[in-house]
CSV table of C-alpha atoms in Angstrom, one decimal:
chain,number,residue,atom,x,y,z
A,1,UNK,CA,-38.9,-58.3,53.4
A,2,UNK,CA,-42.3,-59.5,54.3
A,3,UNK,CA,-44.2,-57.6,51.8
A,4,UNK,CA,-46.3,-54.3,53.1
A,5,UNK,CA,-44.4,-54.6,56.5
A,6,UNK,CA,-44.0,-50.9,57.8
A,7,UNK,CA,-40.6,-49.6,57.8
A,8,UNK,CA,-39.9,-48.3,62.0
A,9,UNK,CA,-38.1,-45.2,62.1
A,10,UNK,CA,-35.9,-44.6,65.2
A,11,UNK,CA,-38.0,-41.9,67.1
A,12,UNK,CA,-36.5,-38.6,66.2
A,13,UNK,CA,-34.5,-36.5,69.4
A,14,UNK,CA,-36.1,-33.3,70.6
A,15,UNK,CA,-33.5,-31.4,72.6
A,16,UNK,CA,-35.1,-30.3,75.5
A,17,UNK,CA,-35.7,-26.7,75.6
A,18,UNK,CA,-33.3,-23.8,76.9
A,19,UNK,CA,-34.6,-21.6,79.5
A,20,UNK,CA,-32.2,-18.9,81.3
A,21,UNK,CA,-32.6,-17.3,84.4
A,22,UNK,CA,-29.8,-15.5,87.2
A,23,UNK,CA,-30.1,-17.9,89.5
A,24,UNK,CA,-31.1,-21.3,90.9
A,25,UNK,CA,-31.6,-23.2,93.9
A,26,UNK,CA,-31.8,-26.6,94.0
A,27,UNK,CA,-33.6,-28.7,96.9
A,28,UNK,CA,-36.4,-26.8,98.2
A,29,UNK,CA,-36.1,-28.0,102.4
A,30,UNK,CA,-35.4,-25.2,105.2
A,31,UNK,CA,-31.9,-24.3,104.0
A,32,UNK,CA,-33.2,-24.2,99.6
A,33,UNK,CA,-35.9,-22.2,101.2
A,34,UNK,CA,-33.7,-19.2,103.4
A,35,UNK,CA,-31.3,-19.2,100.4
A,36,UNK,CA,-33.8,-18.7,97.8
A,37,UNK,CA,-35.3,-15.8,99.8
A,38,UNK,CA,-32.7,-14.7,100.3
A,39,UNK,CA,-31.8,-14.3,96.9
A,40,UNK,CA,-35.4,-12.8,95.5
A,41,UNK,CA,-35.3,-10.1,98.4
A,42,UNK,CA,-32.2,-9.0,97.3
A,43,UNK,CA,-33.6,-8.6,93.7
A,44,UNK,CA,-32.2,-11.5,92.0
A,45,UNK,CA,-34.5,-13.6,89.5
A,46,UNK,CA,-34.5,-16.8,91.4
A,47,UNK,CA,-35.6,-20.5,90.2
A,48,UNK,CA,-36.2,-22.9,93.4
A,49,UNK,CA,-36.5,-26.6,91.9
A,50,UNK,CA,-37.6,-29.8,93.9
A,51,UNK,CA,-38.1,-33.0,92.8
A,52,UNK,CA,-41.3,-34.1,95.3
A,53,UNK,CA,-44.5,-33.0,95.1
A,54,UNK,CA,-44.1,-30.7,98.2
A,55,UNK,CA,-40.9,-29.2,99.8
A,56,UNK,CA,-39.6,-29.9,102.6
A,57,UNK,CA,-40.4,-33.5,103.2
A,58,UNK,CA,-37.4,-34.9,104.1
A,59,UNK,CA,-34.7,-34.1,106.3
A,60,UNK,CA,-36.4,-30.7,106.9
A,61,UNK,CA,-39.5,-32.1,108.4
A,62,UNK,CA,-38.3,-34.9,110.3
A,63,UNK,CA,-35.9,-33.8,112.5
A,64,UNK,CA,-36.3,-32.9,116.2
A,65,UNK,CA,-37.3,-29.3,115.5
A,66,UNK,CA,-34.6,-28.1,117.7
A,67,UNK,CA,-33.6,-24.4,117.4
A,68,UNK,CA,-29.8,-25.0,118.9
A,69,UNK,CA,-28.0,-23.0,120.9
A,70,UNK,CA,-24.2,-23.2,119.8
A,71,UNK,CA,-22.7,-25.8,122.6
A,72,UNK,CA,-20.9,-28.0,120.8
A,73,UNK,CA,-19.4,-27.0,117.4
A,74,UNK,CA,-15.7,-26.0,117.1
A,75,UNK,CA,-14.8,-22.8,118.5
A,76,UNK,CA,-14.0,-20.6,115.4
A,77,UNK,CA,-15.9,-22.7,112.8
A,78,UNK,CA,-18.3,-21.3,110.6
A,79,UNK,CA,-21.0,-24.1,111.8
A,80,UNK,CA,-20.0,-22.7,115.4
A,81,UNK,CA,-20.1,-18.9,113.7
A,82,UNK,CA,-23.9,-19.7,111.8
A,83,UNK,CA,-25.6,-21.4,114.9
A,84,UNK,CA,-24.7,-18.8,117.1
A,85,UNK,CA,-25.9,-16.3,114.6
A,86,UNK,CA,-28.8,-17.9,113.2
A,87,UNK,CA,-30.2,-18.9,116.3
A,88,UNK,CA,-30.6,-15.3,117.6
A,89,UNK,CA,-32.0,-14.4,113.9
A,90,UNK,CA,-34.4,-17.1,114.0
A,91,UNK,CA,-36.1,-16.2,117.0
A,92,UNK,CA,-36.4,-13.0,115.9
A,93,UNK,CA,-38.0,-14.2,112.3
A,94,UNK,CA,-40.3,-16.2,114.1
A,95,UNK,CA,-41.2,-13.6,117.0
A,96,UNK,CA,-42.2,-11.3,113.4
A,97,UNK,CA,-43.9,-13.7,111.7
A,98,UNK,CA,-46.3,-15.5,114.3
A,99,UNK,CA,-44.5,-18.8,113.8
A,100,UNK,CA,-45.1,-21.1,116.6
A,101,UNK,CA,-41.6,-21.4,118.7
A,102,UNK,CA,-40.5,-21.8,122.4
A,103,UNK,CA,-37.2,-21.0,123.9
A,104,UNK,CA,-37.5,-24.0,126.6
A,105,UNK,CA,-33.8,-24.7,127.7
A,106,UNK,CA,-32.0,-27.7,127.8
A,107,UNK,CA,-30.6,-29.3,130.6
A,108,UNK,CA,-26.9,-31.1,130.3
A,109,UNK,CA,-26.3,-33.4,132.7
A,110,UNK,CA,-23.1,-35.5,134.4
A,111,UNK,CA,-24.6,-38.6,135.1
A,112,UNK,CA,-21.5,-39.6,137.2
A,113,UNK,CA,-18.4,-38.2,138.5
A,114,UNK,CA,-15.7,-38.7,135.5
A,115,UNK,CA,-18.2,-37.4,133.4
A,116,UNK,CA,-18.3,-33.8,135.2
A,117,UNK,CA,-14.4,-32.8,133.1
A,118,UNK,CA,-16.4,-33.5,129.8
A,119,UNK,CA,-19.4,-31.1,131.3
A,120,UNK,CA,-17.4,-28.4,131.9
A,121,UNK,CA,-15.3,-28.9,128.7
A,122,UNK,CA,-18.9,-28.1,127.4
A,123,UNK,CA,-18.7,-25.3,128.9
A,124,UNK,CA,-15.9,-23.8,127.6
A,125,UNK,CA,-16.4,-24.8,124.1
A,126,UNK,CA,-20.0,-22.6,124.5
A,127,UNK,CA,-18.5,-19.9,126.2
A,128,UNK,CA,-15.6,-19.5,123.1
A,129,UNK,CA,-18.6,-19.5,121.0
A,130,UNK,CA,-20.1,-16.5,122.4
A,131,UNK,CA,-22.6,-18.9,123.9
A,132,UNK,CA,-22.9,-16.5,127.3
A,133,UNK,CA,-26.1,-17.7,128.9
A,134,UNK,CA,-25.0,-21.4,130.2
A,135,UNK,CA,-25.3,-21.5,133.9
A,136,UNK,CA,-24.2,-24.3,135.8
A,137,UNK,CA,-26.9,-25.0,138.4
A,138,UNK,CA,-27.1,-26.9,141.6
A,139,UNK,CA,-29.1,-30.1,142.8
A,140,UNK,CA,-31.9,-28.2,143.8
A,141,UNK,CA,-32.1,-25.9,140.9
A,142,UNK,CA,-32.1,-28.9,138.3
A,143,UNK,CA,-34.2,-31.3,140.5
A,144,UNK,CA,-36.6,-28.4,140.2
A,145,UNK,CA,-36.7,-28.4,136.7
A,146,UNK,CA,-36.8,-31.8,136.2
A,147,UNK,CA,-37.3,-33.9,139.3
A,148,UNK,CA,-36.7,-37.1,137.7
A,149,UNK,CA,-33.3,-36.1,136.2
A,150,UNK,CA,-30.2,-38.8,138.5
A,151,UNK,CA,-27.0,-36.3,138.3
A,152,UNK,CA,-24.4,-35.5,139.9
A,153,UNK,CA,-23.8,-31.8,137.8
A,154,UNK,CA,-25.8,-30.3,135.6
A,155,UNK,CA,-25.5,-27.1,133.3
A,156,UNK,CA,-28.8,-25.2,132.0
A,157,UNK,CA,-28.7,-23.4,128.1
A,158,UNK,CA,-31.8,-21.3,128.4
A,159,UNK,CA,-31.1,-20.1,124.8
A,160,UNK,CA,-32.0,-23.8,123.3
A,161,UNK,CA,-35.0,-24.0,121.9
A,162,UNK,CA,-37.9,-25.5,119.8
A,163,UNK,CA,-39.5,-24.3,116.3
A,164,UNK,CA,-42.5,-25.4,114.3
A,165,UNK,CA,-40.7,-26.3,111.1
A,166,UNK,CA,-43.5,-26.7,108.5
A,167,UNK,CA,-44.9,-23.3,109.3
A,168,UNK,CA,-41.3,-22.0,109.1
A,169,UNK,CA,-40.9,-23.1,105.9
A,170,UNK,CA,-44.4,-22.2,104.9
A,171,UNK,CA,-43.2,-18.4,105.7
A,172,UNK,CA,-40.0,-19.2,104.1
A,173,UNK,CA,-41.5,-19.7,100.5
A,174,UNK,CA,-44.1,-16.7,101.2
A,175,UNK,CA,-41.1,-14.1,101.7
A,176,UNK,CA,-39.8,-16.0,98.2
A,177,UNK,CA,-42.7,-16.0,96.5
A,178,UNK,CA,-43.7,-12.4,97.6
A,179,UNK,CA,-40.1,-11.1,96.3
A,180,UNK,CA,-40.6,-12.9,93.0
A,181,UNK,CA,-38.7,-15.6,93.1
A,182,UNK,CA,-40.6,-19.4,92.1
A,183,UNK,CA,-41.0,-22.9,93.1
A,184,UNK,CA,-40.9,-25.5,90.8
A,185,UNK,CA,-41.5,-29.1,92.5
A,186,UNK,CA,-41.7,-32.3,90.5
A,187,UNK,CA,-38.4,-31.2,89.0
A,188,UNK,CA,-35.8,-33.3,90.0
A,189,UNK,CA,-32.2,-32.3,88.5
A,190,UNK,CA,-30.6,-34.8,86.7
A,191,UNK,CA,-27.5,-33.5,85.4
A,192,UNK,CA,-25.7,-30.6,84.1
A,193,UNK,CA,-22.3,-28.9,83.2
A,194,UNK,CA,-20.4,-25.6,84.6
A,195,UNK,CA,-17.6,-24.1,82.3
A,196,UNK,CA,-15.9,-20.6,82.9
A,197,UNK,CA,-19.0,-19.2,80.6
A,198,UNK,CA,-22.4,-21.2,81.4
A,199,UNK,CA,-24.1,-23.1,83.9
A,200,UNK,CA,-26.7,-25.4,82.5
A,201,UNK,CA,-29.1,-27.7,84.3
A,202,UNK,CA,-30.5,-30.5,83.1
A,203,UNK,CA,-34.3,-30.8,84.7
A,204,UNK,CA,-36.4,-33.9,84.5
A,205,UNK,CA,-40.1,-34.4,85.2
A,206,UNK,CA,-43.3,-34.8,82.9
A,207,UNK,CA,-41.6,-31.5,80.7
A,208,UNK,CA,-37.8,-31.8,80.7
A,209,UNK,CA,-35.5,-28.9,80.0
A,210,UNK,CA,-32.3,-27.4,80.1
A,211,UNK,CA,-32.0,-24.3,82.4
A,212,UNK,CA,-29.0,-21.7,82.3
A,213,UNK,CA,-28.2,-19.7,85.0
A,214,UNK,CA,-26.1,-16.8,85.9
């Protein structure tokens, strides 16, 4: 040994500490954001964690911003049962809270003949929904709406609409934080385990730790 030469040590490990709460949400876009209010209004201590800076930067903020009506989903299928639902109960959230929204319609359109079946198909599929509103419309009616529109058919949804999505989400995590539930951002989840008796996350970010929830 070269004579005085430090010995190194291997660093010593530091678990990273265990906090517990009842519940935890993790991704903090539209749908982290309903669920995790959802969760605080009804009392339950909730933990919202997101690994950007901000929520909702991805897919919840760069989408089209449409409020859909319930055309096209499988008659009987819960993504065909929560449109139709939501839809109604998100105009009425954002009638309460002031969020900017506009139920504009939405034309669909046969541009030729052998496409009229497919239209009317549409039409069905809506109607087994409980999609009740669609009106099929005639030349004049749809030229009036939108003069440049080429069809030959042409079916109006009056119940498709539009929705500011960063103020919805902005009330979103109001309503959470209001009720007492949190948002942790810079917290992306990098692991964990669920047995019959624990759920334990494992939390990354500039102060790691292990979370257990209920």
């Amino acid at each position: 040994p070269v004579p005085n030469q430090q010995r190194c040590h291997p660093p010593v490990y530091s678990p990273p500490r265990m906090e517990r709460v009842d519940c935890i949400v993790v991704g903090a876009g539209v749908i982290g954001l309903a669920v995790a209010r959802r969760l605080a209004m009804a009392g339950v201590e909730t933990l919202l964690l997101e690994r950007e800076a901000t929520p909702g930067v991805h897919a919840s903020s760069r989408n089209s911003e449409v409020i859909h009506a319930g055309i096209y989903y499988a008659p009987g299928s819960l993504k065909a049962r929560a449109c139709v639902a939501g839809r109604d109960m998100l105009y009425r959230y954002c009638a309460e809270r002031g969020i900017a929204h506009r139920r504009i319609g939405k034309l669909l359109v046969a541009a030729h003949p052998d496409e009229i079946p497919v239209l009317m198909r549409y039409l069905d599929i809506a109607r087994a929904n409980g999609v009740d509103d669609l009106r099929v419309l005639q030349r004049e009616e749809w030229r009036e709406l939108e003069p440049e529109v080429e069809a030959v058919a042409a079916i109006l949804s009056p119940s498709t609409g539009i929705v500011d999505s960063h103020a919805l989400m902005t009330s979103l995590l109001g309503d959470l934080e209001h009720a007492g539930g949190t948002l942790v951002c810079n917290s992306p989840v990098s692991g964990g385990a669920i047995s019959r008796d624990a759920r334990v996350l494992d939390v990354g970010g500039a102060d790691p730790v292990r979370i257990g929830c209920r």
